[in-house]
CSV table of C-alpha atoms in Angstrom, one decimal:
chain,number,residue,atom,x,y,z
I,1,UNK,CA,7.1,15.7,2.9
I,2,UNK,CA,5.1,17.1,5.9
I,3,UNK,CA,3.0,14.6,7.9
I,4,UNK,CA,0.8,15.1,11.0
I,5,UNK,CA,2.2,12.7,13.5
I,6,UNK,CA,0.9,11.8,17.0
I,7,UNK,CA,4.1,11.0,18.8
I,8,UNK,CA,2.3,10.0,21.9
I,9,UNK,CA,-1.0,11.0,23.5
I,10,UNK,CA,-1.4,14.8,23.5
I,11,UNK,CA,1.8,15.3,21.5
I,12,UNK,CA,1.1,16.3,17.9
I,13,UNK,CA,3.9,17.3,15.5
I,14,UNK,CA,4.0,18.4,11.9
I,15,UNK,CA,7.0,16.3,11.0
I,16,UNK,CA,9.2,16.2,8.0
I,17,UNK,CA,9.3,12.7,6.6
I,18,UNK,CA,10.9,11.0,3.6
I,19,UNK,CA,8.7,10.8,0.5
I,20,UNK,CA,7.4,7.2,0.5
I,21,UNK,CA,7.7,4.9,-2.5
I,22,UNK,CA,4.8,2.6,-3.4
I,23,UNK,CA,5.5,-1.1,-3.2
I,24,UNK,CA,4.1,-3.9,-5.2
I,25,UNK,CA,0.3,-3.5,-5.6
I,26,UNK,CA,0.4,0.0,-4.1
I,27,UNK,CA,-0.1,3.6,-5.2
I,28,UNK,CA,1.1,6.9,-3.8
I,29,UNK,CA,-1.6,9.5,-3.3
I,30,UNK,CA,-0.8,13.2,-3.2
I,31,UNK,CA,-3.4,14.2,-0.6
I,32,UNK,CA,-5.6,17.2,-1.3
I,33,UNK,CA,-8.3,17.0,1.4
I,34,UNK,CA,-8.9,15.0,4.6
I,35,UNK,CA,-11.6,14.9,7.1
I,36,UNK,CA,-11.3,14.9,10.9
I,37,UNK,CA,-13.2,12.0,12.6
I,38,UNK,CA,-13.8,11.3,16.3
I,39,UNK,CA,-11.3,8.5,16.1
I,40,UNK,CA,-8.6,10.9,15.1
I,41,UNK,CA,-9.3,12.9,18.3
I,42,UNK,CA,-9.3,9.7,20.3
I,43,UNK,CA,-5.9,8.7,19.0
I,44,UNK,CA,-4.6,12.2,19.7
I,45,UNK,CA,-5.9,12.1,23.3
I,46,UNK,CA,-4.8,8.5,23.9
I,47,UNK,CA,-8.3,7.0,24.1
I,48,UNK,CA,-8.1,4.6,21.1
I,49,UNK,CA,-7.2,1.1,22.2
I,50,UNK,CA,-6.1,0.0,18.7
I,51,UNK,CA,-3.6,2.8,18.0
I,52,UNK,CA,0.2,2.4,18.3
I,53,UNK,CA,2.5,5.4,18.5
I,54,UNK,CA,4.0,7.3,16.7
I,55,UNK,CA,1.1,7.4,14.2
I,56,UNK,CA,0.2,9.6,11.2
I,57,UNK,CA,-3.6,9.8,11.7
I,58,UNK,CA,-6.3,10.3,9.2
I,59,UNK,CA,-8.6,7.7,7.5
I,60,UNK,CA,-10.9,10.0,5.5
I,61,UNK,CA,-8.9,11.4,2.6
I,62,UNK,CA,-8.9,12.2,-1.1
I,63,UNK,CA,-6.2,13.1,-3.6
I,64,UNK,CA,-4.5,12.2,-6.9
I,65,UNK,CA,-2.3,9.2,-7.6
I,66,UNK,CA,1.2,10.4,-8.5
I,67,UNK,CA,3.1,7.1,-8.5
I,68,UNK,CA,2.4,3.4,-8.8
I,69,UNK,CA,4.3,0.3,-7.6
I,70,UNK,CA,4.9,-3.0,-9.5
I,71,UNK,CA,1.8,-4.7,-10.7
I,72,UNK,CA,-0.2,-1.4,-10.9
I,73,UNK,CA,-1.1,0.0,-14.3
I,74,UNK,CA,0.7,3.3,-15.1
I,75,UNK,CA,-2.4,4.9,-16.5
I,76,UNK,CA,-3.6,5.1,-13.0
I,77,UNK,CA,-1.2,8.0,-12.4
I,78,UNK,CA,-3.3,11.2,-12.4
I,79,UNK,CA,-6.5,9.5,-11.2
I,80,UNK,CA,-8.6,11.4,-8.6
I,81,UNK,CA,-9.2,8.9,-5.8
I,82,UNK,CA,-10.9,8.5,-2.4
I,83,UNK,CA,-9.2,5.9,-0.2
I,84,UNK,CA,-10.9,3.1,1.7
I,85,UNK,CA,-9.0,2.8,5.0
I,86,UNK,CA,-10.0,-0.9,5.5
I,87,UNK,CA,-7.2,-3.3,4.6
I,88,UNK,CA,-8.1,-6.9,4.9
I,89,UNK,CA,-6.4,-10.3,4.2
I,90,UNK,CA,-9.1,-11.6,1.8
I,91,UNK,CA,-9.1,-15.2,3.0
I,92,UNK,CA,-10.1,-15.4,6.6
I,93,UNK,CA,-13.7,-16.4,7.6
I,94,UNK,CA,-15.0,-12.8,7.9
I,95,UNK,CA,-13.5,-11.9,4.5
I,96,UNK,CA,-14.9,-15.0,3.0
I,97,UNK,CA,-18.5,-14.0,4.0
I,98,UNK,CA,-18.2,-10.4,2.8
I,99,UNK,CA,-17.1,-8.7,6.1
I,100,UNK,CA,-13.5,-7.5,5.5
I,101,UNK,CA,-14.2,-4.7,8.0
I,102,UNK,CA,-13.8,-7.3,10.8
I,103,UNK,CA,-11.0,-9.3,9.1
I,104,UNK,CA,-9.0,-11.3,11.7
I,105,UNK,CA,-5.9,-9.4,10.7
I,106,UNK,CA,-7.6,-6.0,10.1
I,107,UNK,CA,-5.5,-3.0,9.4
I,108,UNK,CA,-7.0,0.5,9.3
I,109,UNK,CA,-5.2,3.3,7.7
I,110,UNK,CA,-4.6,6.1,10.3
I,111,UNK,CA,-5.0,3.6,13.2
I,112,UNK,CA,-2.9,0.5,12.7
I,113,UNK,CA,-0.8,1.9,9.8
I,114,UNK,CA,0.0,5.5,8.9
I,115,UNK,CA,-2.9,7.3,7.3
I,116,UNK,CA,-3.8,10.3,5.2
I,117,UNK,CA,-3.0,13.4,7.3
I,118,UNK,CA,0.1,13.8,5.2
I,119,UNK,CA,1.2,15.4,1.9
I,120,UNK,CA,1.6,12.0,0.4
I,121,UNK,CA,0.3,8.5,1.5
I,122,UNK,CA,1.0,5.1,0.1
I,123,UNK,CA,-2.0,2.8,0.0
I,124,UNK,CA,-3.0,-0.5,-1.6
I,125,UNK,CA,-4.1,0.2,-5.2
I,126,UNK,CA,-7.4,-1.7,-4.6
I,127,UNK,CA,-8.2,0.7,-1.8
I,128,UNK,CA,-7.9,3.8,-4.0
I,129,UNK,CA,-11.3,4.3,-5.6
I,130,UNK,CA,-11.5,6.3,-8.8
I,131,UNK,CA,-13.7,9.4,-8.5
I,132,UNK,CA,-15.8,10.4,-11.6
I,133,UNK,CA,-15.2,13.8,-12.9
I,134,UNK,CA,-18.7,15.0,-12.0
I,135,UNK,CA,-18.1,14.5,-8.3
I,136,UNK,CA,-16.5,17.5,-6.6
I,137,UNK,CA,-13.4,17.2,-4.5
I,138,UNK,CA,-15.3,18.4,-1.4
I,139,UNK,CA,-17.8,15.5,-1.9
I,140,UNK,CA,-15.2,12.9,-2.7
I,141,UNK,CA,-13.4,13.4,0.7
I,142,UNK,CA,-16.7,12.7,2.4
I,143,UNK,CA,-17.2,9.3,0.9
I,144,UNK,CA,-15.8,7.4,3.8
I,145,UNK,CA,-18.2,8.9,6.4
I,146,UNK,CA,-21.1,7.9,4.2
I,147,UNK,CA,-19.8,4.4,3.9
I,148,UNK,CA,-20.4,4.1,7.6
I,149,UNK,CA,-24.1,4.8,7.0
I,150,UNK,CA,-24.1,2.5,4.0
I,151,UNK,CA,-22.7,-0.3,6.2
I,152,UNK,CA,-25.4,0.3,8.9
I,153,UNK,CA,-28.2,0.2,6.3
I,154,UNK,CA,-26.7,-2.8,4.6
I,155,UNK,CA,-27.2,-4.7,7.9
I,156,UNK,CA,-30.9,-4.0,8.2
I,157,UNK,CA,-32.2,-3.3,4.6
I,158,UNK,CA,-34.4,-0.2,5.3
I,159,UNK,CA,-37.7,0.1,3.5
I,160,UNK,CA,-40.3,2.8,2.8
I,161,UNK,CA,-42.4,1.2,5.6
I,162,UNK,CA,-39.8,2.0,8.3
I,163,UNK,CA,-40.2,4.4,11.1
I,164,UNK,CA,-36.5,4.9,11.8
I,165,UNK,CA,-35.1,6.5,15.0
I,166,UNK,CA,-31.4,7.6,15.1
I,167,UNK,CA,-29.8,8.3,18.5
I,168,UNK,CA,-27.1,11.0,18.1
I,169,UNK,CA,-26.9,13.8,15.5
I,170,UNK,CA,-23.1,13.9,15.3
I,171,UNK,CA,-21.4,13.2,11.9
I,172,UNK,CA,-22.3,9.5,11.9
I,173,UNK,CA,-25.8,10.0,13.0
I,174,UNK,CA,-26.3,12.7,10.3
I,175,UNK,CA,-24.9,10.6,7.5
I,176,UNK,CA,-27.3,7.9,8.6
I,177,UNK,CA,-30.3,10.2,8.8
I,178,UNK,CA,-29.5,11.5,5.3
I,179,UNK,CA,-29.1,8.0,3.8
I,180,UNK,CA,-32.2,6.6,5.5
I,181,UNK,CA,-34.4,9.5,4.1
I,182,UNK,CA,-32.8,10.3,0.8
I,183,UNK,CA,-31.6,6.9,-0.4
I,184,UNK,CA,-34.0,4.4,1.2
I,185,UNK,CA,-36.9,6.8,1.6
I,186,UNK,CA,-37.9,5.6,5.0
I,187,UNK,CA,-41.4,6.7,5.9
I,188,UNK,CA,-40.4,8.6,9.0
I,189,UNK,CA,-36.9,9.4,10.3
I,190,UNK,CA,-36.6,10.7,13.9
I,191,UNK,CA,-33.3,12.2,15.2
I,192,UNK,CA,-32.6,12.3,18.9
I,193,UNK,CA,-29.9,14.4,20.5
I,194,UNK,CA,-29.2,16.6,23.5
I,195,UNK,CA,-27.9,19.6,21.4
I,196,UNK,CA,-30.5,21.8,19.7
I,197,UNK,CA,-28.1,22.9,16.9
I,198,UNK,CA,-27.3,19.3,16.1
I,199,UNK,CA,-31.0,18.6,15.8
I,200,UNK,CA,-31.3,21.5,13.4
I,201,UNK,CA,-28.6,19.9,11.3
I,202,UNK,CA,-30.6,16.7,11.4
I,203,UNK,CA,-33.6,18.5,10.0
I,204,UNK,CA,-31.5,19.9,7.1
I,205,UNK,CA,-30.3,16.3,6.5
I,206,UNK,CA,-33.9,15.1,6.1
I,207,UNK,CA,-35.2,14.2,9.6
I,208,UNK,CA,-39.0,14.3,9.7
I,209,UNK,CA,-39.1,14.6,13.5
I,210,UNK,CA,-36.5,15.8,16.0
I,211,UNK,CA,-36.4,15.3,19.8
I,212,UNK,CA,-34.2,16.8,22.5
I,213,UNK,CA,-33.8,14.1,25.2
I,214,UNK,CA,-31.7,16.3,27.6
I,215,UNK,CA,-34.7,17.1,29.8
I,216,UNK,CA,-37.7,15.1,28.4
I,217,UNK,CA,-38.4,11.4,28.3
I,218,UNK,CA,-38.1,9.9,24.8
I,219,UNK,CA,-40.2,6.8,25.7
I,220,UNK,CA,-43.0,9.1,27.1
I,221,UNK,CA,-42.9,11.3,24.0
I,222,UNK,CA,-43.1,8.3,21.6
I,223,UNK,CA,-46.0,6.8,23.6
I,224,UNK,CA,-47.8,10.1,23.5
I,225,UNK,CA,-47.4,10.3,19.7
I,226,UNK,CA,-48.3,6.6,19.3
I,227,UNK,CA,-44.9,5.9,17.6
I,228,UNK,CA,-43.1,2.5,17.7
I,229,UNK,CA,-39.8,2.7,15.8
I,230,UNK,CA,-39.3,-0.3,13.4
I,231,UNK,CA,-35.6,0.6,12.9
I,232,UNK,CA,-33.3,2.1,15.6
I,233,UNK,CA,-29.7,3.2,15.1
I,234,UNK,CA,-27.5,4.0,18.1
I,235,UNK,CA,-25.0,6.6,16.8
I,236,UNK,CA,-24.6,8.2,20.2
I,237,UNK,CA,-22.9,5.2,21.8
I,238,UNK,CA,-24.0,5.5,25.5
I,239,UNK,CA,-24.5,2.3,27.5
I,240,UNK,CA,-28.0,3.4,28.6
I,241,UNK,CA,-29.3,3.5,25.0
I,242,UNK,CA,-29.6,-0.2,24.1
I,243,UNK,CA,-32.0,-1.0,27.0
I,244,UNK,CA,-34.1,2.0,26.1
I,245,UNK,CA,-34.1,1.1,22.4
I,246,UNK,CA,-35.3,-2.4,23.3
I,247,UNK,CA,-38.2,-0.9,25.3
I,248,UNK,CA,-39.4,1.5,22.7
I,249,UNK,CA,-38.9,-0.7,19.6
I,250,UNK,CA,-41.8,-2.1,17.6
I,251,UNK,CA,-42.3,-5.8,17.5
I,252,UNK,CA,-40.0,-7.2,14.8
I,253,UNK,CA,-37.9,-4.1,14.8
I,254,UNK,CA,-34.2,-4.0,14.0
I,255,UNK,CA,-31.6,-2.3,16.2
I,256,UNK,CA,-28.1,-1.3,15.1
I,257,UNK,CA,-25.3,-0.5,17.5
I,258,UNK,CA,-22.4,1.6,16.2
I,259,UNK,CA,-20.3,2.4,19.2
I,260,UNK,CA,-17.3,1.0,21.1
I,261,UNK,CA,-18.4,1.6,24.7
I,262,UNK,CA,-16.6,-0.7,27.1
I,263,UNK,CA,-19.2,-0.2,29.9
I,264,UNK,CA,-21.5,-3.1,30.5
I,265,UNK,CA,-25.2,-2.8,29.6
I,266,UNK,CA,-28.0,-4.7,31.3
I,267,UNK,CA,-30.8,-5.8,29.0
I,268,UNK,CA,-33.9,-8.0,29.7
I,269,UNK,CA,-33.9,-11.0,27.4
I,270,UNK,CA,-37.7,-11.3,27.6
I,271,UNK,CA,-38.1,-7.9,26.0
I,272,UNK,CA,-35.9,-9.0,23.1
I,273,UNK,CA,-37.5,-12.4,22.4
I,274,UNK,CA,-41.0,-11.2,23.3
I,275,UNK,CA,-40.9,-8.9,20.3
I,276,UNK,CA,-38.5,-11.0,18.2
I,277,UNK,CA,-36.1,-8.1,17.9
I,278,UNK,CA,-33.0,-8.3,15.7
I,279,UNK,CA,-29.9,-6.6,17.2
I,280,UNK,CA,-27.0,-5.8,14.8
I,281,UNK,CA,-23.6,-4.1,15.2
I,282,UNK,CA,-21.8,-2.2,12.5
I,283,UNK,CA,-18.1,-1.3,12.3
I,284,UNK,CA,-16.3,0.7,9.5
I,285,UNK,CA,-17.4,-0.4,6.1
I,286,UNK,CA,-17.5,-3.6,4.0
I,287,UNK,CA,-16.7,-2.7,0.4
I,288,UNK,CA,-19.2,0.2,0.4
I,289,UNK,CA,-17.2,2.8,-1.5
I,290,UNK,CA,-18.7,1.9,-4.9
I,291,UNK,CA,-22.2,2.2,-3.5
I,292,UNK,CA,-21.6,5.7,-2.0
I,293,UNK,CA,-19.9,6.8,-5.2
I,294,UNK,CA,-23.0,5.8,-7.1
I,295,UNK,CA,-25.2,7.7,-4.6
I,296,UNK,CA,-23.2,10.8,-5.3
I,297,UNK,CA,-23.4,10.3,-9.1
I,298,UNK,CA,-27.2,10.1,-8.7
I,299,UNK,CA,-27.4,13.2,-6.5
I,300,UNK,CA,-29.0,11.1,-3.7
I,301,UNK,CA,-26.8,12.5,-0.9
I,302,UNK,CA,-25.4,15.9,-0.1
I,303,UNK,CA,-22.2,15.7,2.0
I,304,UNK,CA,-21.9,19.5,2.0
I,305,UNK,CA,-24.7,19.6,4.6
I,306,UNK,CA,-22.3,18.2,7.1
I,307,UNK,CA,-19.2,20.3,6.5
I,308,UNK,CA,-19.1,23.3,8.9
I,309,UNK,CA,-15.3,24.1,9.2
I,310,UNK,CA,-12.3,24.2,6.9
I,311,UNK,CA,-8.6,24.6,7.9
I,312,UNK,CA,-5.2,24.4,6.3
I,313,UNK,CA,-3.4,21.3,7.4
I,314,UNK,CA,-0.9,23.5,9.2
I,315,UNK,CA,-3.7,24.5,11.6
I,316,UNK,CA,-4.5,20.9,12.6
I,317,UNK,CA,-4.3,21.5,16.3
I,318,UNK,CA,-6.8,24.3,16.1
I,319,UNK,CA,-9.0,22.2,13.9
I,320,UNK,CA,-9.1,19.2,16.3
I,321,UNK,CA,-9.8,21.5,19.2
I,322,UNK,CA,-12.7,23.1,17.4
I,323,UNK,CA,-14.0,19.6,16.6
I,324,UNK,CA,-13.7,18.6,20.2
I,325,UNK,CA,-15.0,21.7,21.9
I,326,UNK,CA,-17.7,23.3,19.7
I,327,UNK,CA,-20.2,20.5,19.5
I,328,UNK,CA,-23.0,23.0,19.0
I,329,UNK,CA,-21.7,24.4,15.7
I,330,UNK,CA,-19.0,22.0,14.5
I,331,UNK,CA,-19.9,18.9,12.6
I,332,UNK,CA,-17.4,17.9,9.9
I,333,UNK,CA,-14.0,19.6,9.6
I,334,UNK,CA,-11.9,19.4,6.5
I,335,UNK,CA,-8.2,19.9,6.2
I,336,UNK,CA,-6.6,21.2,3.0
I,337,UNK,CA,-3.2,19.7,2.1
I,338,UNK,CA,-2.9,20.7,-1.5
I,339,UNK,CA,-4.9,22.9,-3.9
């Protein structure tokens, strides 16, 4: 089989590898579609601190089960599945309190273990979620990105009273905008970014207000409009954002940080306690696949609004470069492995 392998930073090969056999409790998935994420680019460029090389990347993928290991029911062969990349132990403290996404022995497909940018991938059977017939393949491959938004919202329980502000209109910001508006029906959703084309995408995803903060002051604009956000999501991941979010937040607001910036951020404690703000972080997803599948069945979300480019898997280098370089027009890139 052919697999997309990062041999070392900046060295990507489409390598011929032996067809893997599923072990006990595992299934083999014939991959049909996969999505490119920023973390795939980071592994390719050597900027992901968790990756080991060589590595078959890819943690957003969809396909059909074509073989099962011991302990897995044979009728599962032929199922259309979307794969949750989070593999957890199930018994450590985080797992015991419903946070397998930060398991003390966390393994993420495509990062710590070979992932789905391959013609076939072996995964734990419990991570392969059956996709109902009414959900199209193109939507099924986008379930994992929407689980990120589901995890964010699961931290803060949005309501119809919320005035939500999302920093960053990249893929994760856009899934969050869409979920806040279409699923939770937040009263107002504001998207903030420095790229006009990304803000236009945010409008298509349901943002009520957009703001380009490349040249104007966001706090001044909010003050002029008399807006105090009650829910703020940092999907842009710059160290200057948290201090600003604390300043602009309404009393009793919730703030969610999604990024992995290693740069220090200075905040004023009095601004946090004076408003009794709640600050959360969100990583990956904690068992959110069933929730997103249900949203798709109900027609509450539209993943197609994020997909801008498609490539055959053999064009993966061009696909990643487009993802990296064309931030104005490129949002979600899909790779086709099998028809």
